[in-house]
Amino acid sequence: MRHAVLGTGNAGRTIAARLVSLGHEVVVGTRDPQDTLARTEPDRMGNPPFAEWRTAHPQVGLAAFAEAAAFGEAVVNATAGTTSLVALEAAGAENLAGKVLVDISDPIDISQGPVLNPGNTDSLGEQIQRAFPDLKVVKALNTMNCKVMVDPSRVPGPHNVFICGDDADAKKSVTELLHSFGWPQDSVIDLGDIISARYTEMLAPIWLRILQKLGHTDFNFHIQVAGNEA
Amino acid sequence: MRHAVLGTGNAGRTIAARLVSLGHEVVVGTRDPQDTLARTEPDRMGNPPFAEWRTAHPQVGLAAFAEAAAFGEAVVNATAGTTSLVALEAAGAENLAGKVLVDISDPIDISQGPVLNPGNTDSLGEQIQRAFPDLKVVKALNTMNCKVMVDPSRVPGPHNVFICGDDADAKKSVTELLHSFGWPQDSVIDLGDIISARYTEMLAPIWLRILQKLGHTDFNFHIQVAGNEA
């Protein structure tokens, strides 16, 4: 399948590499491919320059947001949550219409505390769905580190991934993608419509606090339920 | 030990009964004890009238907020989160000064969605600490149903309780209380200062959504960590 992965940061790279390893065709979308490839310094998160990363992943394409979105039969939003709406505008509603978009981003401003923007009465997932009504937005994978997203076995024992969205078929296809990443059947919790995206985005601040405490990212949320002992 | 439990709802009753079963002296605080005892209808959550509940729990005292707070060597805030600051004002700073207060409430307005008020840039825990600087506020037990708070074995397997607060000794005494309720040593996660109360309050909306989905309250959050397999 042809996937567009929007965003050249660590999450986008990790998802793109995993999709390629599963036999998919992948084009990563960025604002300005020439600019992305010209960078020689690590990004502000300390990741190596994209061009350097890509020498190890030659099968991953790179294109402007619109071209990447047009290429993808499905789309992953792995841009920084605070800039996702701008990136998706650049991708273009006409290139997104009718497609499934997995939104793995959290709209969190780390410089502020961390602070979620738009907060607890809205969410990035809902904002994207409202801005692009012909897109089938599925919020998923935004509650764990990207290495765990694509390889849940990094965290032993049962733990969960939440999915939220208005389109049942889109959630089904995303669930299949999650299974292909290694998420077992009973690890996927469907929280309901896209409104519930705000409930999963609200997990980001405590996730960050636990990261600070543990000093590593190999952890995840698990909903322990009586009667579901594992 | 003498405990004040502020709030006559299901959470207050459950905590009060558990404390009595552990040999503590307990007075439940309410706005107007005569009014509380005069009620003959179930409350808006469907709980039986307090007077009826109390016939089965004759050792639990009932007093106005100020009298209960004066009685307690330690205090539990089990009032509705949206009215906790008013209840604590009625309890009186002079009756709270120097004491440990376990804040188990979430400032959530269910009629609105649910919506957290004050949202994600503040929390009820922090508001209480600011309003009563001589009180040692420990946010804890606000991320699960009250039956699970006092008997974590209702949910089999490992799961967690978070504590947040500025006073290390207060967190130590609350941790001991949690152990007496049945929370194992490694189930207690100290998230740090009282600011982290906002991170645990933000779990309330997803907790409510999962409740809707499961149809029962015997579940809880577990942070699954690589290297901590259980």
Short mmCIF file of N, CA and C in Angstrom, two decimals, chain B residues 89-159:
data_model
loop_
_atom_site.label_atom_id
_atom_site.label_comp_id
_atom_site.label_asym_id
_atom_site.label_seq_id
_atom_site.Cartn_x
_atom_site.Cartn_y
_atom_site.Cartn_z
N GLU B 89 -13.27 26.34 52.28
CA GLU B 89 -13.43 27.66 52.92
C GLU B 89 -14.31 27.51 54.15
N ALA B 90 -15.36 26.73 54.02
CA ALA B 90 -16.25 26.50 55.17
C ALA B 90 -15.54 25.72 56.27
N ALA B 91 -14.65 24.81 55.87
CA ALA B 91 -13.87 24.06 56.88
C ALA B 91 -12.98 25.01 57.67
N GLY B 92 -12.44 26.02 56.99
CA GLY B 92 -11.68 27.06 57.68
C GLY B 92 -10.20 26.79 57.72
N ALA B 93 -9.44 27.78 57.26
CA ALA B 93 -7.98 27.65 57.21
C ALA B 93 -7.41 27.32 58.58
N GLU B 94 -8.02 27.86 59.63
CA GLU B 94 -7.48 27.64 60.99
C GLU B 94 -7.66 26.19 61.43
N ASN B 95 -8.65 25.51 60.87
CA ASN B 95 -8.86 24.09 61.21
C ASN B 95 -8.07 23.14 60.33
N LEU B 96 -7.47 23.70 59.29
CA LEU B 96 -6.73 22.87 58.34
C LEU B 96 -5.21 23.05 58.48
N ALA B 97 -4.79 24.14 59.06
CA ALA B 97 -3.37 24.51 59.07
C ALA B 97 -2.49 23.40 59.66
N GLY B 98 -1.43 23.11 58.93
CA GLY B 98 -0.45 22.14 59.42
C GLY B 98 -0.82 20.70 59.16
N LYS B 99 -2.04 20.45 58.70
CA LYS B 99 -2.51 19.08 58.50
C LYS B 99 -2.25 18.57 57.08
N VAL B 100 -2.27 17.26 56.95
CA VAL B 100 -2.18 16.63 55.63
C VAL B 100 -3.60 16.50 55.08
N LEU B 101 -3.81 16.96 53.87
CA LEU B 101 -5.09 16.77 53.20
C LEU B 101 -4.88 15.90 51.96
N VAL B 102 -5.57 14.77 51.92
CA VAL B 102 -5.56 13.93 50.73
C VAL B 102 -6.69 14.40 49.84
N ASP B 103 -6.35 14.88 48.66
CA ASP B 103 -7.36 15.39 47.74
C ASP B 103 -7.67 14.31 46.71
N ILE B 104 -8.83 13.68 46.87
CA ILE B 104 -9.19 12.57 45.96
C ILE B 104 -10.19 13.01 44.90
N SER B 105 -10.46 14.31 44.82
CA SER B 105 -11.53 14.82 43.94
C SER B 105 -11.00 15.22 42.57
N ASP B 106 -11.86 15.18 41.59
CA ASP B 106 -11.54 15.70 40.26
C ASP B 106 -12.51 16.83 39.94
N PRO B 107 -11.97 17.95 39.46
CA PRO B 107 -12.82 19.12 39.17
C PRO B 107 -13.48 18.99 37.81
N ILE B 108 -14.39 18.04 37.72
CA ILE B 108 -14.92 17.70 36.40
C ILE B 108 -16.40 18.00 36.35
N ASP B 109 -16.78 18.64 35.27
CA ASP B 109 -18.18 18.98 35.07
C ASP B 109 -18.76 18.00 34.05
N ILE B 110 -19.46 17.00 34.56
CA ILE B 110 -19.95 15.94 33.68
C ILE B 110 -21.02 16.46 32.72
N SER B 111 -21.76 17.48 33.18
CA SER B 111 -22.84 18.02 32.34
C SER B 111 -22.29 18.66 31.07
N GLN B 112 -20.98 19.00 31.08
CA GLN B 112 -20.40 19.73 29.96
C GLN B 112 -19.59 18.85 29.02
N GLY B 113 -19.61 17.52 29.26
CA GLY B 113 -18.91 16.83 28.18
C GLY B 113 -18.18 15.54 28.38
N PRO B 114 -17.41 15.25 29.39
CA PRO B 114 -17.03 16.00 30.60
C PRO B 114 -15.94 17.05 30.33
N VAL B 115 -15.94 18.10 31.14
CA VAL B 115 -14.95 19.16 31.01
C VAL B 115 -14.24 19.34 32.34
N LEU B 116 -12.93 19.43 32.27
CA LEU B 116 -12.15 19.74 33.46
C LEU B 116 -12.11 21.25 33.63
N ASN B 117 -12.37 21.68 34.83
CA ASN B 117 -12.26 23.09 35.14
C ASN B 117 -11.42 23.17 36.40
N PRO B 118 -10.23 23.63 36.43
CA PRO B 118 -9.62 24.66 35.59
C PRO B 118 -8.90 24.21 34.33
N GLY B 119 -9.01 23.00 33.87
CA GLY B 119 -8.37 22.67 32.61
C GLY B 119 -6.97 22.14 32.78
N ASN B 120 -6.12 22.36 31.77
CA ASN B 120 -4.81 21.70 31.80
C ASN B 120 -3.64 22.62 32.15
N THR B 121 -3.94 23.85 32.58
CA THR B 121 -2.85 24.73 33.00
C THR B 121 -2.93 25.02 34.49
N ASP B 122 -3.78 24.29 35.18
CA ASP B 122 -3.94 24.42 36.62
C ASP B 122 -4.69 23.17 37.06
N SER B 123 -4.91 23.03 38.35
CA SER B 123 -5.64 21.87 38.83
C SER B 123 -6.30 22.21 40.15
N LEU B 124 -7.25 21.40 40.53
CA LEU B 124 -7.87 21.58 41.84
C LEU B 124 -6.82 21.39 42.94
N GLY B 125 -5.96 20.41 42.78
CA GLY B 125 -4.92 20.19 43.79
C GLY B 125 -4.08 21.44 44.02
N GLU B 126 -3.67 22.07 42.92
CA GLU B 126 -2.86 23.29 43.03
C GLU B 126 -3.69 24.45 43.60
N GLN B 127 -4.96 24.55 43.20
CA GLN B 127 -5.82 25.62 43.71
C GLN B 127 -5.96 25.51 45.23
N ILE B 128 -6.16 24.28 45.70
CA ILE B 128 -6.30 24.08 47.16
C ILE B 128 -4.99 24.45 47.85
N GLN B 129 -3.86 24.01 47.29
CA GLN B 129 -2.57 24.32 47.92
C GLN B 129 -2.33 25.82 47.98
N ARG B 130 -2.71 26.53 46.89
CA ARG B 130 -2.52 27.99 46.88
C ARG B 130 -3.45 28.68 47.88
N ALA B 131 -4.69 28.19 47.96
CA ALA B 131 -5.68 28.83 48.84
C ALA B 131 -5.38 28.57 50.31
N PHE B 132 -4.73 27.44 50.58
CA PHE B 132 -4.43 27.06 51.98
C PHE B 132 -2.94 26.69 52.08
N PRO B 133 -2.08 27.70 52.09
CA PRO B 133 -0.64 27.40 52.04
C PRO B 133 -0.13 26.62 53.25
N ASP B 134 -0.86 26.66 54.38
CA ASP B 134 -0.40 25.93 55.56
C ASP B 134 -0.91 24.48 55.58
N LEU B 135 -1.68 24.12 54.59
CA LEU B 135 -2.17 22.75 54.45
C LEU B 135 -1.17 21.98 53.60
N LYS B 136 -0.97 20.70 53.92
CA LYS B 136 -0.06 19.88 53.11
C LYS B 136 -0.91 19.02 52.18
N VAL B 137 -1.11 19.51 50.98
CA VAL B 137 -2.03 18.85 50.04
C VAL B 137 -1.29 17.72 49.32
N VAL B 138 -1.89 16.54 49.33
CA VAL B 138 -1.39 15.41 48.55
C VAL B 138 -2.53 14.95 47.65
N LYS B 139 -2.33 15.12 46.36
CA LYS B 139 -3.31 14.61 45.40
C LYS B 139 -3.09 13.11 45.26
N ALA B 140 -4.13 12.34 45.44
CA ALA B 140 -4.00 10.88 45.35
C ALA B 140 -5.38 10.27 45.15
N LEU B 141 -5.44 9.09 44.64
CA LEU B 141 -6.65 8.26 44.57
C LEU B 141 -7.74 8.85 43.66
N ASN B 142 -7.41 9.92 42.91
CA ASN B 142 -8.42 10.57 42.08
C ASN B 142 -8.53 9.97 40.70
N THR B 143 -7.88 8.83 40.47
CA THR B 143 -7.86 8.27 39.11
C THR B 143 -8.51 6.89 39.04
N MET B 144 -9.39 6.61 40.04
CA MET B 144 -10.07 5.31 40.05
C MET B 144 -11.38 5.45 40.81
N ASN B 145 -12.24 4.47 40.71
CA ASN B 145 -13.48 4.45 41.47
C ASN B 145 -13.18 4.27 42.96
N CYS B 146 -14.10 4.78 43.80
CA CYS B 146 -13.82 4.77 45.24
C CYS B 146 -13.75 3.36 45.81
N LYS B 147 -14.46 2.41 45.23
CA LYS B 147 -14.36 1.03 45.73
C LYS B 147 -12.95 0.49 45.50
N VAL B 148 -12.36 0.88 44.37
CA VAL B 148 -10.98 0.46 44.08
C VAL B 148 -9.98 1.23 44.94
N MET B 149 -10.29 2.51 45.24
CA MET B 149 -9.41 3.30 46.12
C MET B 149 -9.09 2.55 47.41
N VAL B 150 -10.14 2.01 48.03
CA VAL B 150 -9.98 1.42 49.37
C VAL B 150 -9.77 -0.09 49.32
N ASP B 151 -9.85 -0.67 48.13
CA ASP B 151 -9.64 -2.12 48.00
C ASP B 151 -9.11 -2.40 46.60
N PRO B 152 -7.83 -2.11 46.38
CA PRO B 152 -7.28 -2.26 45.02
C PRO B 152 -7.33 -3.69 44.50
N SER B 153 -7.51 -4.67 45.39
CA SER B 153 -7.57 -6.05 44.91
C SER B 153 -8.84 -6.32 44.10
N ARG B 154 -9.79 -5.38 44.09
CA ARG B 154 -10.96 -5.54 43.20
C ARG B 154 -10.53 -5.65 41.75
N VAL B 155 -9.40 -5.01 41.42
CA VAL B 155 -8.84 -5.10 40.07
C VAL B 155 -7.60 -5.98 40.15
N PRO B 156 -7.68 -7.19 39.65
CA PRO B 156 -6.53 -8.10 39.78
C PRO B 156 -5.35 -7.63 38.93
N GLY B 157 -4.17 -8.09 39.31
CA GLY B 157 -2.97 -7.73 38.56
C GLY B 157 -2.44 -6.37 39.00
N PRO B 158 -1.30 -5.99 38.43
CA PRO B 158 -0.70 -4.72 38.83
C PRO B 158 -1.45 -3.51 38.27
N HIS B 159 -1.62 -2.50 39.10
CA HIS B 159 -2.14 -1.20 38.64
C HIS B 159 -1.70 -0.16 39.65
#
